[in-house]
Each structure stands twice: as C-alpha cells, then as structure tokens.
Short mmCIF file of C-alpha atoms in Angstrom, two decimals:
data_model
loop_
_atom_site.label_atom_id
_atom_site.label_comp_id
_atom_site.label_asym_id
_atom_site.label_seq_id
_atom_site.Cartn_x
_atom_site.Cartn_y
_atom_site.Cartn_z
CA GLU E 1 3.35 -42.56 -29.92
CA MET E 2 2.59 -45.73 -31.70
CA GLN E 3 2.34 -48.49 -29.86
CA LEU E 4 1.62 -52.49 -30.44
CA VAL E 5 1.10 -54.65 -27.51
CA GLU E 6 0.66 -58.40 -28.30
CA SER E 7 -1.22 -61.16 -25.75
CA GLY E 8 -2.36 -64.64 -25.78
CA GLY E 9 1.00 -66.47 -25.56
CA GLY E 10 1.44 -69.46 -23.61
CA LEU E 11 2.53 -73.20 -23.21
CA VAL E 12 0.73 -75.43 -25.57
CA LYS E 13 0.69 -79.18 -26.23
CA PRO E 14 1.61 -80.42 -29.70
CA GLY E 15 -1.38 -80.46 -31.87
CA GLY E 16 -3.25 -77.85 -29.80
CA SER E 17 -4.47 -74.27 -30.73
CA LEU E 18 -3.73 -70.82 -29.58
CA ARG E 19 -4.99 -67.15 -30.44
CA LEU E 20 -2.75 -64.53 -30.51
CA SER E 21 -4.06 -60.73 -30.25
CA CYS E 22 -2.08 -57.38 -30.45
CA GLU E 23 -3.50 -54.10 -30.21
CA GLY E 24 -2.52 -51.09 -31.64
CA SER E 25 -2.90 -47.63 -30.45
CA GLY E 26 -1.31 -43.91 -31.47
CA PHE E 27 -1.99 -44.34 -35.38
CA THR E 28 -4.94 -45.05 -37.46
CA PHE E 29 -5.03 -48.88 -37.73
CA ASP E 30 -7.22 -49.05 -40.15
CA SER E 31 -5.17 -47.30 -42.56
CA TYR E 32 -2.10 -49.98 -42.46
CA SER E 33 -1.18 -53.31 -43.15
CA MET E 34 -0.03 -55.59 -40.59
CA ASN E 35 2.23 -58.38 -40.04
CA TRP E 36 3.29 -61.71 -37.85
CA VAL E 37 6.84 -62.24 -37.35
CA ARG E 38 8.42 -64.86 -35.31
CA GLN E 39 11.76 -65.75 -33.70
CA ALA E 40 12.54 -69.16 -32.19
CA PRO E 41 14.93 -69.16 -29.27
CA GLY E 42 18.25 -68.10 -30.19
CA LYS E 43 17.27 -67.89 -33.90
CA GLY E 44 16.67 -64.91 -36.61
CA LEU E 45 13.45 -63.62 -37.40
CA GLU E 46 10.77 -65.24 -39.65
CA TRP E 47 7.86 -63.49 -41.44
CA VAL E 48 4.72 -65.70 -40.68
CA SER E 49 1.58 -63.43 -42.54
CA SER E 50 0.32 -60.22 -43.27
CA ILE E 51 -3.07 -58.70 -43.82
CA SER E 52 -3.70 -55.88 -45.64
CA SER E 53 -5.61 -52.24 -44.31
CA SER E 54 -8.99 -53.53 -44.69
CA GLY E 55 -8.19 -57.24 -44.28
CA THR E 56 -8.94 -58.03 -48.32
CA TYR E 57 -5.34 -59.39 -49.12
CA ILE E 58 -3.89 -61.95 -47.01
CA SER E 59 -0.52 -63.98 -47.09
CA TYR E 60 1.36 -66.57 -45.20
CA ALA E 61 4.57 -68.17 -45.42
CA ASP E 62 4.70 -71.27 -47.08
CA SER E 63 6.14 -73.22 -44.32
CA LEU E 64 2.65 -72.83 -42.54
CA LYS E 65 0.78 -74.97 -44.64
CA GLY E 66 -2.57 -73.56 -43.87
CA ARG E 67 -2.32 -74.20 -40.08
CA PHE E 68 -2.26 -70.50 -39.18
CA ALA E 69 -4.86 -67.95 -39.77
CA ILE E 70 -4.45 -64.20 -39.70
CA SER E 71 -7.48 -61.31 -38.98
CA ARG E 72 -8.07 -57.81 -38.01
CA ASP E 73 -10.88 -56.05 -36.53
CA ASN E 74 -10.41 -52.67 -37.15
CA ALA E 75 -13.31 -51.20 -34.86
CA LYS E 76 -11.17 -52.70 -31.90
CA ASN E 77 -7.58 -51.43 -33.45
CA SER E 78 -6.64 -55.23 -33.30
CA LEU E 79 -4.92 -57.95 -35.08
CA TYR E 80 -5.45 -61.51 -34.37
CA LEU E 81 -3.40 -65.17 -35.28
CA GLN E 82 -4.94 -67.97 -34.72
CA MET E 83 -2.79 -70.99 -34.67
CA ASN E 84 -3.85 -74.51 -35.17
CA SER E 85 -2.11 -78.06 -35.04
CA LEU E 86 0.62 -76.54 -33.50
CA ARG E 87 4.34 -78.23 -33.45
CA VAL E 88 7.41 -78.21 -31.26
CA GLU E 89 9.21 -76.07 -34.21
CA ASP E 90 6.20 -73.22 -33.51
CA THR E 91 7.88 -72.29 -30.17
CA ALA E 92 8.76 -68.79 -31.03
CA VAL E 93 8.74 -65.12 -29.77
CA TYR E 94 5.73 -64.06 -31.82
CA PHE E 95 6.03 -60.27 -32.93
CA CYS E 96 3.02 -58.04 -34.51
CA ALA E 97 4.38 -55.32 -36.85
CA LYS E 98 2.86 -52.37 -38.48
CA GLY E 99 3.18 -52.24 -42.21
CA ALA E 100 4.69 -48.69 -44.06
CA GLY E 101 4.52 -47.47 -47.26
CA GLY E 102 7.34 -49.07 -48.56
CA LYS E 103 6.90 -52.50 -47.19
CA GLN E 104 9.23 -52.00 -44.22
CA ASN E 105 7.77 -52.52 -40.66
CA ASP E 106 8.13 -49.53 -38.71
CA CYS E 107 6.35 -50.27 -35.17
CA TRP E 108 6.61 -53.67 -33.33
CA GLY E 109 4.86 -55.01 -30.51
CA GLN E 110 7.14 -56.28 -27.58
CA GLY E 111 6.69 -60.06 -28.31
CA THR E 112 4.36 -62.75 -26.94
CA LEU E 113 6.18 -66.31 -26.28
CA VAL E 114 4.57 -69.26 -27.71
CA THR E 115 5.94 -72.61 -26.22
CA VAL E 116 4.64 -75.79 -27.85
CA SER E 117 5.64 -78.94 -25.76
CA SER E 118 4.37 -81.99 -24.14
CA GLU D 1 12.00 -67.75 -53.75
CA THR D 2 14.42 -64.68 -52.91
CA VAL D 3 17.17 -65.40 -50.55
CA LEU D 4 18.93 -62.86 -48.56
CA THR D 5 22.42 -63.74 -47.36
CA GLN D 6 24.23 -61.26 -44.87
CA SER D 7 27.72 -61.48 -43.93
CA PRO D 8 29.86 -61.57 -41.89
CA GLY D 9 28.19 -63.50 -39.10
CA THR D 10 29.67 -61.77 -36.69
CA LEU D 11 31.39 -58.24 -36.70
CA SER D 12 34.15 -57.29 -33.77
CA LEU D 13 34.67 -54.17 -33.51
CA SER D 14 35.30 -50.93 -30.93
CA PRO D 15 33.42 -48.16 -30.13
CA GLY D 16 34.48 -45.36 -32.57
CA GLU D 17 35.13 -47.45 -35.51
CA ARG D 18 32.82 -47.63 -38.69
CA ALA D 19 30.97 -51.22 -39.59
CA THR D 20 30.24 -52.40 -42.85
CA LEU D 21 27.29 -54.88 -42.96
CA SER D 22 26.39 -56.70 -46.30
CA CYS D 23 23.13 -58.20 -47.57
CA ARG D 24 23.28 -60.15 -50.54
CA VAL D 25 20.06 -60.92 -52.73
CA SER D 26 19.78 -63.93 -54.45
CA GLN D 27 18.32 -62.01 -57.53
CA SER D 28 17.45 -58.49 -58.74
CA VAL D 29 14.78 -56.89 -56.36
CA THR D 30 13.20 -53.58 -55.92
CA THR D 31 15.49 -51.61 -54.06
CA SER D 32 12.23 -49.63 -52.70
CA TYR D 33 11.46 -52.79 -50.54
CA LEU D 34 14.79 -53.51 -48.81
CA ALA D 35 14.95 -52.47 -45.14
CA TRP D 36 17.48 -53.10 -42.15
CA TYR D 37 16.45 -53.62 -38.58
CA GLN D 38 18.57 -53.50 -35.21
CA GLN D 39 17.56 -55.81 -32.55
CA LYS D 40 19.10 -55.91 -29.33
CA PRO D 41 18.48 -58.61 -26.46
CA GLY D 42 15.16 -59.48 -25.28
CA GLN D 43 13.69 -56.92 -27.37
CA ALA D 44 11.47 -55.99 -30.54
CA PRO D 45 13.78 -55.26 -34.03
CA ARG D 46 13.68 -51.62 -34.77
CA LEU D 47 13.70 -50.10 -38.21
CA LEU D 48 16.76 -48.36 -39.21
CA ILE D 49 16.42 -47.84 -42.94
CA TYR D 50 13.80 -48.70 -45.82
CA GLY D 51 13.75 -48.19 -49.38
CA ALA D 52 17.58 -49.48 -49.11
CA SER D 53 18.94 -45.83 -48.21
CA SER D 54 16.22 -43.63 -46.33
CA ARG D 55 16.62 -43.21 -42.38
CA ALA D 56 13.64 -43.85 -40.35
CA THR D 57 12.27 -41.52 -37.91
CA GLY D 58 14.91 -40.80 -35.30
CA ILE D 59 17.88 -42.85 -36.69
CA PRO D 60 20.64 -40.70 -36.29
CA ASP D 61 22.76 -39.42 -39.37
CA ARG D 62 25.81 -42.56 -38.71
CA PHE D 63 23.46 -45.01 -40.17
CA SER D 64 23.50 -45.17 -43.98
CA GLY D 65 21.96 -47.88 -46.40
CA THR D 66 23.59 -47.96 -50.03
CA VAL D 67 22.93 -50.45 -52.91
CA SER D 68 25.12 -51.85 -55.78
CA GLY D 69 23.22 -54.27 -58.00
CA THR D 70 22.06 -57.11 -55.44
CA ASP D 71 24.42 -56.17 -52.99
CA PHE D 72 22.76 -54.29 -50.09
CA THR D 73 25.13 -52.41 -47.17
CA LEU D 74 24.41 -50.89 -44.33
CA THR D 75 27.19 -48.75 -43.04
CA ILE D 76 27.41 -47.64 -39.33
CA ASP D 77 29.95 -44.66 -38.81
CA ARG D 78 31.78 -44.01 -35.20
CA LEU D 79 30.53 -46.88 -33.57
CA GLU D 80 28.63 -45.80 -30.03
CA PRO D 81 28.18 -48.49 -27.23
CA GLU D 82 24.58 -49.00 -27.83
CA ASP D 83 25.08 -50.16 -31.51
CA PHE D 84 26.37 -53.41 -30.52
CA ALA D 85 23.17 -55.32 -31.44
CA VAL D 86 22.24 -57.98 -34.12
CA TYR D 87 21.24 -56.47 -37.55
CA TYR D 88 18.66 -57.93 -40.43
CA CYS D 89 18.15 -57.25 -43.68
CA GLN D 90 14.54 -57.67 -45.01
CA HIS D 91 13.03 -57.53 -48.22
CA TYR D 92 9.29 -57.63 -49.78
CA GLY D 93 8.55 -59.36 -52.95
CA GLY D 94 5.71 -61.46 -54.47
CA SER D 95 3.46 -60.93 -51.44
CA SER D 96 6.10 -62.30 -49.01
CA TRP D 97 8.86 -60.98 -46.87
CA THR D 98 12.08 -62.58 -46.34
CA PHE D 99 14.90 -61.84 -43.86
CA GLY D 100 18.55 -62.16 -43.87
CA GLN D 101 20.08 -64.75 -40.96
CA GLY D 102 21.36 -61.42 -39.38
CA THR D 103 24.92 -60.35 -38.49
CA LYS D 104 26.14 -59.94 -34.87
CA MET D 105 27.97 -56.60 -33.89
CA GLU D 106 30.10 -57.46 -30.67
CA PHE D 107 32.69 -55.52 -28.96
CA LYS D 108 36.27 -56.66 -30.00
#
C-alpha cells in the first residue's frame, strides 16, 4: 500500500524558517515526481512546488517568490520543503503528494500544519 | 495563467440523487491533465478521476468524468452518504498545477 507521511510542521514566528519532510513507502519512490500542496484554514487547495523523479526539474508557484525550496533524497525515500521568510499567510496544512503519469496526484500524505504567528 | 472555475459553490442534494459538478477552464487545455479530487473534513484529498474521464483505482463506477470543450463535468450517480464532501478539479499545464475553488456537496 502506498503511503506518505509528513513531518516538521509547527508554530513559527513571521520571518522564521521551517523544513518539512515527507517519507514515502509502498512504491518505488525514485520513479515518481512529487509535489507539495497547501491548504489554508477553511480554504481550498493551492499547489506549492513540484520536483521530478531525479530531482532535475523543479517548479514553484509564482506566489512563493523564491522563499521556498523543494528537494528530495531518493536513497531515503524522502521529500523536503525548506520554507524561509515565512509570512502569516503561509499558515496552512501542507500535503505532500505523489505524481502519476497523467500529472495527477494519486497518493497524498495526511498533512502537517504550519502556523506562522507572533 | 489557466483559471479553473467550479460551479456551483455548494450543492444540496439527498442520498440516491445524482450530482453534477462543473469545472470550466479559462482556455483550451490538454484533457489528459484534468483530474478530480474528493476531500472530507480533516482528511487529505483523494483522487477520483484523471485524464478527465478515467477512474482512479478503487473508485466506484458511480463516479464519472466527461468533457466538452473547456467544460469538465464530474457526475456522481446514486449518491451515498459518504459522498458528501468537497470536490476539487485540478489541471496541469506549463510546469504548474491549478486547482478550482471547490464545490461543497451537502445534505439537503
């Protein structure tokens, strides 16, 4: 059974940094692209970033303006999101999601909550 | 930038009825890259439909997806109590993904 487990969320002050992790199991991790998607409290889904299976190709939502960095360690079956210069509006549940052939996301983690507040 | 507009915002129905959810895309897109997700409170989204009309693994055939031009439709026949949730459409294009704002399906 495919599974993704996120960790690393928490409370951080505006301007601070946080690193999220996502560990995959039940599938060949290094064969698939991976994504981060976030959801602010009571709001809809927002795509954050994507990384190809090898880590060669990376893309980000324009709204992030270079503050976030996605990476992966295929030897550890792990995906990461380094978040810097955090703002109150970055408060959200962050999901990692596995990519599939048609660019859909066929497996999601349970999410990790990031709260940016003074 | 591609914009996905879902309608209605809220859909009030009863178990056993048919639900029709719409996702209108702002420009001509590759239908292969349109997906639908279901999300229940406190849970992660679950993939229902990909490639506009293909059901994901384990999704009952009550769920179906169709497309006409830039209008994508998710139809749920014979609603079950567990189908009442929020539904999102998603599209990939130009190295980025876009979600619709969601349709909430509630009990009438």
